[in-house]
Amino acid sequence: MKTFAFIFARGGSKGLPDKNVKLLGGIPLVAHAINLAKDIENVEEVFVSTEANNIKGIANDFGAEVIDRPAELAGDTTPEWLVWQHAIAHLEMTDRKFDYFLSLPPTAPLRFKEDILKCFKLISEDADVVITVSPANRNPYFNMVFREDDGTSSLVLKKNSISRRQEAPKVYDMTTVAYLSTPSFIKNNDGIFEGHVKSVIIPKERAIDIDDEIDYLLTKVIYEDQI
């Protein structure tokens, strides 16, 4: 089964400017994702979808093929799903067919190769998508609240009798460690949860998604402790 890996990395970012090219251990975040993709045996080709020239240069330097992303798909409100569909359509125009679609966002550089391999073990005929998750810090059954403008607050899930955190059902945060699916599912649907979804649990220390300066600083501390 042929797998293509994709790194979707636009140039703009409000939370942390130029975050996709921030250095970690002297290597841009985009390059960390490329290197990991190339180290996975069943990944045959690696692509970087971007509109930014500096990211295109990094992709070329590290051996990935560039997919030029249109400006209308490079805004901060653009649904990621549409960018996935664009990448698949781009490859189909040149008759490049593949079986599995693997997305490795550059903002989760602490993931391990074994995390991705676990996703491949789960993908099967009865799973349309495999996502990665980590244990949530807050639980809607116990300590997550809605808040009105006047300060009035209430539980997100009101109809429950749970009074202790230990009694609440386990919930998980989706992470950006990896997404694994098929081109046909992505083309013919409008989102991940329109299909049968399975998940792989990732430890919190490997699931940090860099969105702001604090995330970036924490990631650097953990990364430097690992090497």
Coordinates of N, CA and C in Angstrom, one line a residue:
M1 N 0.8 -1.2 0.0 CA 0.0 0.0 0.0 C 0.9 1.2 0.0
K2 N 0.6 2.1 -0.9 CA 1.4 3.3 -1.1 C 1.0 4.5 -0.2
T3 N 1.9 5.1 0.5 CA 1.6 6.2 1.4 C 2.3 7.4 1.0
F4 N 1.6 8.5 0.8 CA 2.3 9.8 0.6 C 2.1 10.7 1.9
A5 N 3.2 11.3 2.3 CA 3.1 12.2 3.5 C 3.1 13.6 3.1
F6 N 2.3 14.4 3.8 CA 2.1 15.8 3.5 C 2.4 16.7 4.8
I7 N 3.1 17.8 4.5 CA 3.3 18.8 5.6 C 2.6 20.0 5.1
F8 N 1.6 20.5 5.8 CA 0.9 21.7 5.4 C 1.4 22.9 6.2
A9 N 2.0 23.8 5.6 CA 2.7 24.9 6.3 C 2.6 26.2 5.6
R10 N 1.6 27.0 6.0 CA 1.5 28.3 5.4 C 2.5 29.3 6.1
G11 N 2.7 30.4 5.4 CA 3.6 31.4 5.9 C 3.2 32.2 7.1
G12 N 1.9 32.5 7.2 CA 1.4 33.4 8.2 C 1.0 32.7 9.5
S13 N 1.1 33.4 10.6 CA 0.7 32.9 11.9 C 0.5 34.1 12.8
K14 N -0.7 34.2 13.5 CA -0.9 35.3 14.4 C -0.3 35.0 15.8
G15 N -0.5 33.7 16.3 CA -0.1 33.4 17.6 C 1.4 33.4 17.8
L16 N 2.2 33.0 16.8 CA 3.6 32.9 16.8 C 4.1 33.2 15.4
P17 N 4.4 34.4 15.0 CA 4.8 34.7 13.7 C 5.9 33.8 13.1
D18 N 5.7 33.4 11.9 CA 6.7 32.5 11.2 C 7.0 31.2 12.0
K19 N 5.9 30.7 12.7 CA 6.2 29.5 13.5 C 6.6 28.3 12.8
N20 N 6.2 28.1 11.6 CA 6.6 26.9 10.8 C 8.1 26.8 10.5
V21 N 8.7 28.0 10.5 CA 10.2 28.0 10.2 C 11.0 28.3 11.5
K22 N 10.4 28.3 12.7 CA 11.1 28.4 13.9 C 12.1 27.3 14.1
L23 N 13.3 27.6 14.6 CA 14.3 26.6 14.8 C 14.1 25.8 16.1
L24 N 14.4 24.5 16.0 CA 14.4 23.6 17.1 C 15.6 22.7 16.9
G25 N 16.6 22.9 17.8 CA 17.8 22.2 17.6 C 18.6 22.6 16.3
G26 N 18.4 23.8 15.9 CA 19.0 24.3 14.7 C 18.3 23.9 13.4
I27 N 17.2 23.3 13.5 CA 16.5 22.8 12.3 C 15.1 23.4 12.3
P28 N 14.6 23.9 11.2 CA 13.2 24.5 11.1 C 12.2 23.4 11.4
L29 N 11.1 23.9 12.0 CA 10.0 22.9 12.3 C 9.5 22.1 11.1
V30 N 9.4 22.8 10.0 CA 9.0 22.1 8.8 C 10.0 21.0 8.4
A31 N 11.2 21.2 8.6 CA 12.2 20.2 8.3 C 12.2 19.0 9.2
H32 N 11.8 19.3 10.5 CA 11.6 18.1 11.4 C 10.5 17.2 10.9
A33 N 9.4 17.8 10.4 CA 8.3 16.9 9.9 C 8.8 16.2 8.6
I34 N 9.5 16.9 7.8 CA 10.0 16.2 6.5 C 10.9 15.0 6.9
N35 N 11.9 15.3 7.8 CA 12.8 14.2 8.2 C 12.1 13.0 8.8
L36 N 11.1 13.2 9.6 CA 10.4 12.1 10.2 C 9.6 11.4 9.1
A37 N 9.0 12.1 8.2 CA 8.2 11.4 7.1 C 9.2 10.5 6.3
K38 N 10.4 11.0 6.0 CA 11.3 10.3 5.2 C 11.9 9.1 5.9
D39 N 11.7 9.0 7.2 CA 12.2 7.9 8.0 C 11.2 6.8 8.2
I40 N 10.0 7.0 7.7 CA 8.9 6.0 7.8 C 9.0 5.1 6.6
E41 N 9.2 3.9 6.8 CA 9.5 3.0 5.7 C 8.4 2.9 4.6
N42 N 7.1 3.0 5.0 CA 6.1 2.8 4.0 C 5.7 4.2 3.4
V43 N 6.3 5.3 3.7 CA 6.1 6.5 3.0 C 7.0 6.6 1.8
E44 N 6.4 6.7 0.6 CA 7.1 6.7 -0.6 C 7.5 8.1 -1.1
E45 N 6.6 9.1 -0.8 CA 6.9 10.5 -1.2 C 6.5 11.5 -0.2
V46 N 7.2 12.6 -0.1 CA 6.9 13.6 0.9 C 6.6 15.0 0.2
F47 N 5.6 15.6 0.6 CA 5.2 16.9 0.0 C 5.0 18.0 1.0
V48 N 5.3 19.2 0.7 CA 5.1 20.3 1.5 C 4.1 21.3 0.7
S49 N 3.0 21.5 1.3 CA 2.0 22.4 0.7 C 2.1 23.8 1.4
T50 N 2.5 24.8 0.6 CA 2.7 26.2 1.1 C 2.6 27.2 0.0
E51 N 2.4 28.4 0.5 CA 2.4 29.6 -0.4 C 3.7 30.4 -0.2
A52 N 4.4 30.1 0.9 CA 5.6 30.9 1.3 C 6.9 30.5 0.7
N53 N 7.6 31.5 0.1 CA 8.8 31.1 -0.6 C 9.9 30.6 0.3
N54 N 10.0 31.1 1.6 CA 11.0 30.6 2.5 C 10.7 29.1 2.9
I55 N 9.5 28.8 3.0 CA 9.1 27.4 3.3 C 9.4 26.5 2.1
K56 N 9.1 27.0 0.9 CA 9.4 26.2 -0.3 C 10.9 25.9 -0.4
G57 N 11.7 26.9 0.0 CA 13.2 26.7 0.0 C 13.6 25.6 1.0
I58 N 13.0 25.6 2.2 CA 13.4 24.6 3.2 C 12.9 23.2 2.7
A59 N 11.8 23.2 2.1 CA 11.3 21.9 1.5 C 12.2 21.3 0.5
N60 N 12.7 22.2 -0.4 CA 13.6 21.7 -1.4 C 15.0 21.3 -0.8
D61 N 15.4 22.0 0.2 CA 16.7 21.7 0.8 C 16.7 20.4 1.5
F62 N 15.5 20.0 2.1 CA 15.4 18.8 2.9 C 14.8 17.6 2.1
G63 N 14.6 17.8 0.8 CA 14.2 16.7 -0.1 C 12.7 16.4 -0.2
A64 N 11.9 17.4 0.0 CA 10.5 17.2 -0.1 C 10.0 18.0 -1.4
E65 N 8.9 17.5 -2.0 CA 8.4 18.2 -3.2 C 7.4 19.2 -2.8
V66 N 7.4 20.4 -3.4 CA 6.5 21.5 -3.1 C 5.2 21.4 -3.8
I67 N 4.1 21.6 -3.1 CA 2.8 21.9 -3.7 C 2.5 23.3 -3.5
D68 N 2.4 24.1 -4.6 CA 2.1 25.5 -4.5 C 0.6 25.7 -4.0
R69 N 0.5 26.3 -2.8 CA -0.9 26.5 -2.3 C -1.4 27.8 -2.8
P70 N -2.6 27.9 -3.3 CA -3.2 29.2 -3.7 C -3.4 30.1 -2.6
A71 N -3.3 31.4 -2.8 CA -3.4 32.4 -1.8 C -4.8 32.3 -1.0
E72 N -5.8 31.9 -1.8 CA -7.1 31.8 -1.1 C -7.2 30.6 -0.2
L73 N -6.2 29.7 -0.2 CA -6.2 28.6 0.8 C -5.1 28.8 1.8
A74 N -4.6 30.0 1.9 CA -3.5 30.3 2.9 C -3.9 31.3 4.0
G75 N -5.1 31.5 4.1 CA -5.6 32.4 5.2 C -5.7 31.7 6.5
D76 N -5.7 32.5 7.6 CA -5.8 31.9 9.0 C -7.2 31.3 9.3
T77 N -8.2 31.6 8.4 CA -9.5 31.0 8.6 C -9.8 29.9 7.6
T78 N -8.8 29.5 6.8 CA -9.1 28.5 5.8 C -9.2 27.1 6.5
P79 N -10.2 26.4 6.2 CA -10.3 25.0 6.8 C -9.2 24.1 6.3
E80 N -8.5 23.4 7.2 CA -7.5 22.5 6.8 C -7.9 21.5 5.8
W81 N -9.2 21.1 5.9 CA -9.7 20.0 5.1 C -9.7 20.4 3.6
L82 N -9.9 21.7 3.3 CA -9.9 22.2 1.9 C -8.5 22.1 1.4
V83 N -7.5 22.4 2.2 CA -6.1 22.3 1.8 C -5.7 20.9 1.5
W84 N -6.2 19.9 2.3 CA -6.0 18.5 2.1 C -6.5 18.1 0.7
Q85 N -7.7 18.6 0.4 CA -8.4 18.2 -0.8 C -7.6 18.8 -2.0
H86 N -7.1 20.0 -1.8 CA -6.3 20.7 -2.9 C -5.1 19.9 -3.2
A87 N -4.4 19.4 -2.2 CA -3.1 18.6 -2.4 C -3.4 17.3 -3.1
I88 N -4.5 16.7 -2.8 CA -4.9 15.4 -3.5 C -5.2 15.7 -4.9
A89 N -6.0 16.7 -5.2 CA -6.4 17.1 -6.5 C -5.2 17.4 -7.4
H90 N -4.2 18.1 -6.8 CA -3.0 18.5 -7.5 C -2.2 17.3 -8.0
L91 N -2.1 16.2 -7.1 CA -1.4 15.0 -7.5 C -2.2 14.2 -8.5
E92 N -3.5 14.2 -8.4 CA -4.3 13.5 -9.3 C -4.3 14.1 -10.7
M93 N -4.0 15.3 -10.8 CA -3.8 16.0 -12.2 C -2.7 15.4 -12.9
T94 N -1.7 14.9 -12.2 CA -0.5 14.3 -12.9 C -0.5 12.7 -12.7
D95 N -1.7 12.2 -12.4 CA -2.0 10.8 -12.3 C -1.1 10.1 -11.3
R96 N -0.9 10.8 -10.2 CA -0.1 10.2 -9.1 C -1.0 9.6 -8.0
K97 N -1.2 8.3 -8.1 CA -2.2 7.7 -7.2 C -1.5 7.1 -6.0
F98 N -2.2 7.1 -4.9 CA -1.7 6.5 -3.6 C -2.8 6.0 -2.8
D99 N -2.5 5.2 -1.8 CA -3.5 4.5 -1.0 C -3.8 5.2 0.3
Y100 N -2.7 5.8 1.0 CA -2.9 6.4 2.3 C -2.3 7.8 2.3
F101 N -3.1 8.7 3.0 CA -2.7 10.1 3.1 C -2.3 10.3 4.5
L102 N -1.1 10.7 4.7 CA -0.5 11.0 6.1 C -0.2 12.5 6.2
S103 N -0.8 13.2 7.1 CA -0.5 14.6 7.4 C 0.3 14.7 8.7
L104 N 1.4 15.3 8.6 CA 2.3 15.5 9.8 C 2.5 17.1 10.0
P105 N 1.7 17.7 10.7 CA 1.8 19.1 10.9 C 3.2 19.5 11.5
P106 N 3.8 20.5 11.1 CA 5.2 20.9 11.6 C 5.2 21.4 13.0
T107 N 4.0 21.7 13.6 CA 3.9 22.3 14.9 C 3.9 21.2 16.0
A108 N 4.1 19.9 15.7 CA 4.2 18.9 16.7 C 5.5 18.1 16.6
P109 N 6.6 18.8 16.8 CA 7.9 18.2 16.5 C 8.5 17.2 17.5
L110 N 7.7 17.0 18.6 CA 8.2 16.1 19.7 C 7.7 14.7 19.5
R111 N 6.9 14.5 18.5 CA 6.4 13.1 18.3 C 7.5 12.1 17.9
F112 N 7.2 10.9 18.2 CA 8.2 9.8 17.8 C 7.7 9.1 16.6
K113 N 8.6 8.4 16.0 CA 8.3 7.6 14.8 C 7.3 6.5 15.2
E114 N 7.4 6.0 16.4 CA 6.5 4.9 16.9 C 5.1 5.4 17.0
D115 N 4.9 6.7 17.2 CA 3.5 7.2 17.3 C 2.9 7.1 15.9
I116 N 3.6 7.3 14.9 CA 3.1 7.3 13.5 C 2.8 5.8 13.1
L117 N 3.7 5.0 13.5 CA 3.6 3.5 13.2 C 2.3 3.0 13.8
K118 N 2.0 3.4 15.0 CA 0.8 3.0 15.7 C -0.5 3.4 14.9
C119 N -0.4 4.5 14.2 CA -1.5 4.9 13.4 C -1.7 4.0 12.2
F120 N -0.7 3.6 11.6 CA -0.8 2.6 10.5 C -1.3 1.3 10.9
K121 N -1.1 0.9 12.2 CA -1.6 -0.4 12.7 C -3.1 -0.3 12.8
L122 N -3.7 0.9 13.0 CA -5.1 1.0 13.3 C -5.9 1.2 12.0
I123 N -5.3 1.8 11.0 CA -6.0 2.1 9.7 C -6.4 0.7 9.1
S124 N -7.6 0.6 8.7 CA -8.1 -0.7 8.2 C -9.4 -0.4 7.4
E125 N -10.0 -1.4 6.9 CA -11.3 -1.3 6.1 C -12.4 -0.6 6.9
D126 N -12.4 -0.8 8.3 CA -13.4 -0.3 9.1 C -13.1 1.1 9.7
A127 N -11.9 1.7 9.3 CA -11.5 3.0 9.8 C -11.3 3.9 8.7
D128 N -12.0 5.0 8.6 CA -11.8 6.0 7.6 C -10.6 7.0 7.9
V129 N -10.4 7.2 9.2 CA -9.4 8.2 9.6 C -8.8 7.7 11.0
V130 N -7.5 7.9 11.1 CA -6.9 7.7 12.4 C -6.4 9.0 12.9
I131 N -6.7 9.4 14.1 CA -6.2 10.7 14.7 C -5.4 10.3 15.9
T132 N -4.7 11.3 16.4 CA -4.0 11.2 17.6 C -4.6 12.0 18.7
V133 N -4.5 11.5 20.0 CA -5.1 12.2 21.1 C -4.2 12.1 22.3
S134 N -4.4 13.0 23.2 CA -3.7 12.9 24.5 C -4.7 13.2 25.6
P135 N -4.4 12.7 26.9 CA -5.4 13.0 28.0 C -5.6 14.5 28.2
A136 N -6.9 14.8 28.3 CA -7.3 16.3 28.5 C -7.0 16.8 29.9
N137 N -6.6 18.0 30.0 CA -6.4 18.7 31.3 C -7.7 19.0 32.0
R138 N -8.8 19.2 31.2 CA -10.1 19.6 31.7 C -11.1 18.6 31.2
N139 N -12.2 18.5 31.9 CA -13.2 17.5 31.6 C -14.6 18.2 31.6
P140 N -15.3 18.1 30.5 CA -16.6 18.8 30.4 C -17.7 18.2 31.3
Y141 N -17.4 17.0 31.8 CA -18.3 16.4 32.8 C -18.1 16.9 34.2
F142 N -17.0 17.6 34.4 CA -16.6 18.0 35.8 C -16.2 19.5 36.0
N143 N -15.2 19.9 35.2 CA -14.7 21.3 35.5 C -14.5 22.1 34.3
M144 N -15.3 22.0 33.3 CA -15.3 22.9 32.1 C -16.6 23.7 32.2
V145 N -16.6 25.0 32.0 CA -17.8 25.9 32.1 C -18.0 26.8 31.0
F146 N -19.2 27.1 30.7 CA -19.6 28.3 29.9 C -19.6 29.5 30.7
R147 N -19.2 30.7 30.1 CA -19.2 31.9 30.8 C -19.9 33.0 30.0
E148 N -20.9 33.7 30.6 CA -21.6 34.8 30.0 C -20.8 36.1 30.1
D149 N -21.2 37.1 29.4 CA -20.5 38.4 29.5 C -20.5 39.0 30.9
D150 N -21.6 38.7 31.6 CA -21.7 39.3 32.9 C -21.0 38.4 34.0
G151 N -20.3 37.4 33.6 CA -19.6 36.5 34.5 C -20.4 35.3 35.0
T152 N -21.7 35.2 34.6 CA -22.5 34.0 35.0 C -21.8 32.8 34.3
S153 N -21.7 31.7 35.1 CA -21.0 30.5 34.6 C -21.8 29.3 34.9
S154 N -21.7 28.3 34.1 CA -22.4 27.0 34.3 C -21.6 25.9 33.6
L155 N -21.8 24.7 34.1 CA -21.1 23.6 33.5 C -21.4 23.4 32.0
V156 N -20.4 22.9 31.3 CA -20.7 22.6 29.9 C -21.7 21.5 29.7
L157 N -21.5 20.5 30.5 CA -22.5 19.4 30.6 C -23.2 19.4 31.9
K158 N -24.4 20.0 31.9 CA -25.2 20.2 33.1 C -25.8 19.0 33.7
K159 N -26.3 18.1 32.9 CA -27.1 17.0 33.3 C -26.2 15.8 33.7
N160 N -25.6 16.0 34.8 CA -24.8 14.8 35.3 C -24.7 15.0 36.8
S161 N -24.4 13.9 37.5 CA -24.3 13.9 39.0 C -22.9 13.7 39.5
I162 N -21.9 14.0 38.6 CA -20.6 13.7 39.0 C -20.1 14.8 39.9
S163 N -19.5 14.5 41.0 CA -19.0 15.5 42.0 C -17.5 15.3 42.2
R164 N -16.9 14.3 41.7 CA -15.5 14.0 41.9 C -14.8 13.8 40.5
R165 N -13.7 14.4 40.4 CA -13.0 14.3 39.1 C -12.8 12.8 38.7
Q166 N -12.5 12.0 39.7 CA -12.2 10.6 39.4 C -13.4 9.8 38.8
E167 N -14.6 10.4 39.1 CA -15.8 9.7 38.6 C -16.1 10.1 37.1
A168 N -15.5 11.1 36.6 CA -15.9 11.6 35.3 C -15.3 10.7 34.2
P169 N -16.0 10.4 33.1 CA -15.5 9.6 32.0 C -14.2 10.3 31.5
K170 N -13.3 9.4 31.0 CA -12.0 10.0 30.5 C -12.3 10.7 29.1
V171 N -11.7 11.8 29.0 CA -11.8 12.6 27.7 C -10.4 12.9 27.2
Y172 N -10.3 13.2 25.9 CA -9.0 13.4 25.3 C -9.0 14.6 24.4
D173 N -7.9 15.3 24.3 CA -7.7 16.4 23.4 C -7.2 15.8 22.0
M174 N -7.7 16.3 20.9 CA -7.1 15.9 19.6 C -5.8 16.6 19.6
T175 N -4.8 15.9 19.0 CA -3.5 16.5 18.8 C -3.1 16.7 17.4
T176 N -2.0 17.4 17.1 CA -1.6 17.5 15.7 C -0.4 16.6 15.4
V177 N -0.3 15.5 16.2 CA 0.9 14.6 15.9 C 0.8 14.0 14.5
A178 N -0.4 13.5 14.2 CA -0.6 12.9 12.9 C -2.1 12.7 12.5
Y179 N -2.4 12.7 11.2 CA -3.7 12.3 10.7 C -3.4 11.3 9.6
L180 N -4.1 10.2 9.6 CA -4.0 9.2 8.6 C -5.3 8.9 8.0
S181 N -5.5 8.9 6.7 CA -6.7 8.6 6.0 C -6.5 8.1 4.6
T182 N -7.5 8.1 3.8 CA -7.3 7.7 2.4 C -7.7 8.9 1.5
P183 N -7.2 9.0 0.3 CA -7.6 10.1 -0.6 C -9.1 10.1 -0.9
S184 N -9.6 8.9 -1.1 CA -11.0 8.8 -1.5 C -11.9 9.3 -0.3
F185 N -11.6 9.0 0.9 CA -12.4 9.6 2.0 C -12.4 11.1 2.1
I186 N -11.2 11.6 1.9 CA -11.0 13.1 2.0 C -11.7 13.8 0.9
K187 N -11.6 13.2 -0.3 CA -12.2 13.8 -1.5 C -13.8 13.9 -1.4
N188 N -14.3 12.8 -0.8 CA -15.8 12.6 -0.8 C -16.5 13.0 0.5
N189 N -15.8 13.7 1.4 CA -16.4 14.1 2.6 C -16.0 15.5 3.0
D190 N -16.6 16.0 4.0 CA -16.4 17.4 4.4 C -15.7 17.6 5.8
G191 N -15.2 16.5 6.4 CA -14.6 16.6 7.6 C -14.2 15.2 8.2
I192 N -13.4 15.2 9.2 CA -12.9 14.0 9.8 C -14.0 13.1 10.4
F193 N -14.9 13.7 11.1 CA -15.9 12.9 11.9 C -17.1 12.6 11.1
E194 N -17.0 12.7 9.7 CA -18.1 12.2 8.9 C -17.9 10.7 8.7
G195 N -16.7 10.2 9.1 CA -16.4 8.8 8.9 C -16.2 8.1 10.2
H196 N -15.8 6.8 10.1 CA -15.4 6.0 11.3 C -14.0 6.4 11.7
V197 N -13.9 7.0 12.9 CA -12.6 7.5 13.4 C -12.0 6.6 14.5
K198 N -10.7 6.3 14.4 CA -10.0 5.6 15.5 C -8.9 6.6 16.0
S199 N -8.4 6.3 17.2 CA -7.4 7.2 17.7 C -6.2 6.5 18.4
V200 N -5.1 7.1 18.4 CA -3.9 6.6 19.1 C -3.6 7.6 20.2
I201 N -3.4 7.1 21.4 CA -3.1 8.0 22.5 C -1.6 8.3 22.5
I202 N -1.3 9.6 22.6 CA 0.1 10.1 22.6 C 0.3 10.7 24.0
P203 N 1.5 10.4 24.6 CA 1.8 11.1 25.9 C 1.8 12.6 25.7
K204 N 1.4 13.3 26.7 CA 1.4 14.8 26.6 C 2.7 15.4 26.2
E205 N 3.8 14.9 26.7 CA 5.1 15.5 26.4 C 5.5 15.4 25.0
R206 N 4.8 14.5 24.2 CA 5.1 14.4 22.8 C 4.0 15.0 21.9
A207 N 3.0 15.5 22.6 CA 1.8 16.0 21.8 C 1.6 17.5 21.8
I208 N 2.6 18.2 22.3 CA 2.5 19.7 22.3 C 2.4 20.2 20.9
D209 N 1.4 21.1 20.7 CA 1.2 21.8 19.5 C 1.6 23.2 19.6
I210 N 2.6 23.6 18.9 CA 3.2 24.9 19.0 C 2.3 26.0 18.4
D211 N 1.6 26.8 19.2 CA 0.7 27.8 18.7 C 1.1 29.2 19.1
D212 N 1.9 29.3 20.2 CA 2.3 30.6 20.7 C 3.7 30.5 21.3
E213 N 4.2 31.6 21.8 CA 5.6 31.6 22.3 C 5.8 30.7 23.5
I214 N 4.8 30.6 24.4 CA 4.9 29.7 25.5 C 5.1 28.2 25.1
D215 N 4.2 27.8 24.1 CA 4.3 26.5 23.5 C 5.7 26.2 23.0
Y216 N 6.2 27.2 22.3 CA 7.6 27.1 21.6 C 8.7 26.9 22.7
L217 N 8.6 27.8 23.7 CA 9.6 27.7 24.8 C 9.6 26.3 25.5
L218 N 8.4 25.9 25.8 CA 8.2 24.6 26.4 C 8.8 23.4 25.6
T219 N 8.5 23.5 24.3 CA 8.9 22.5 23.3 C 10.5 22.5 23.3
K220 N 11.1 23.6 23.3 CA 12.6 23.7 23.3 C 13.1 23.0 24.5
V221 N 12.5 23.3 25.7 CA 13.0 22.7 26.9 C 12.9 21.2 26.9
I222 N 11.8 20.6 26.4 CA 11.6 19.2 26.4 C 12.5 18.6 25.3
Y223 N 12.7 19.2 24.2 CA 13.5 18.7 23.1 C 15.0 18.6 23.6
E224 N 15.4 19.7 24.2 CA 16.8 19.7 24.7 C 17.1 18.7 25.8
D225 N 16.1 18.3 26.5 CA 16.2 17.3 27.5 C 16.3 15.9 26.9
Q226 N 15.7 15.8 25.7 CA 15.7 14.5 25.1 C 17.0 14.1 24.4
I227 N 17.7 15.1 24.0 CA 18.9 14.9 23.2 C 20.1 14.8 24.0

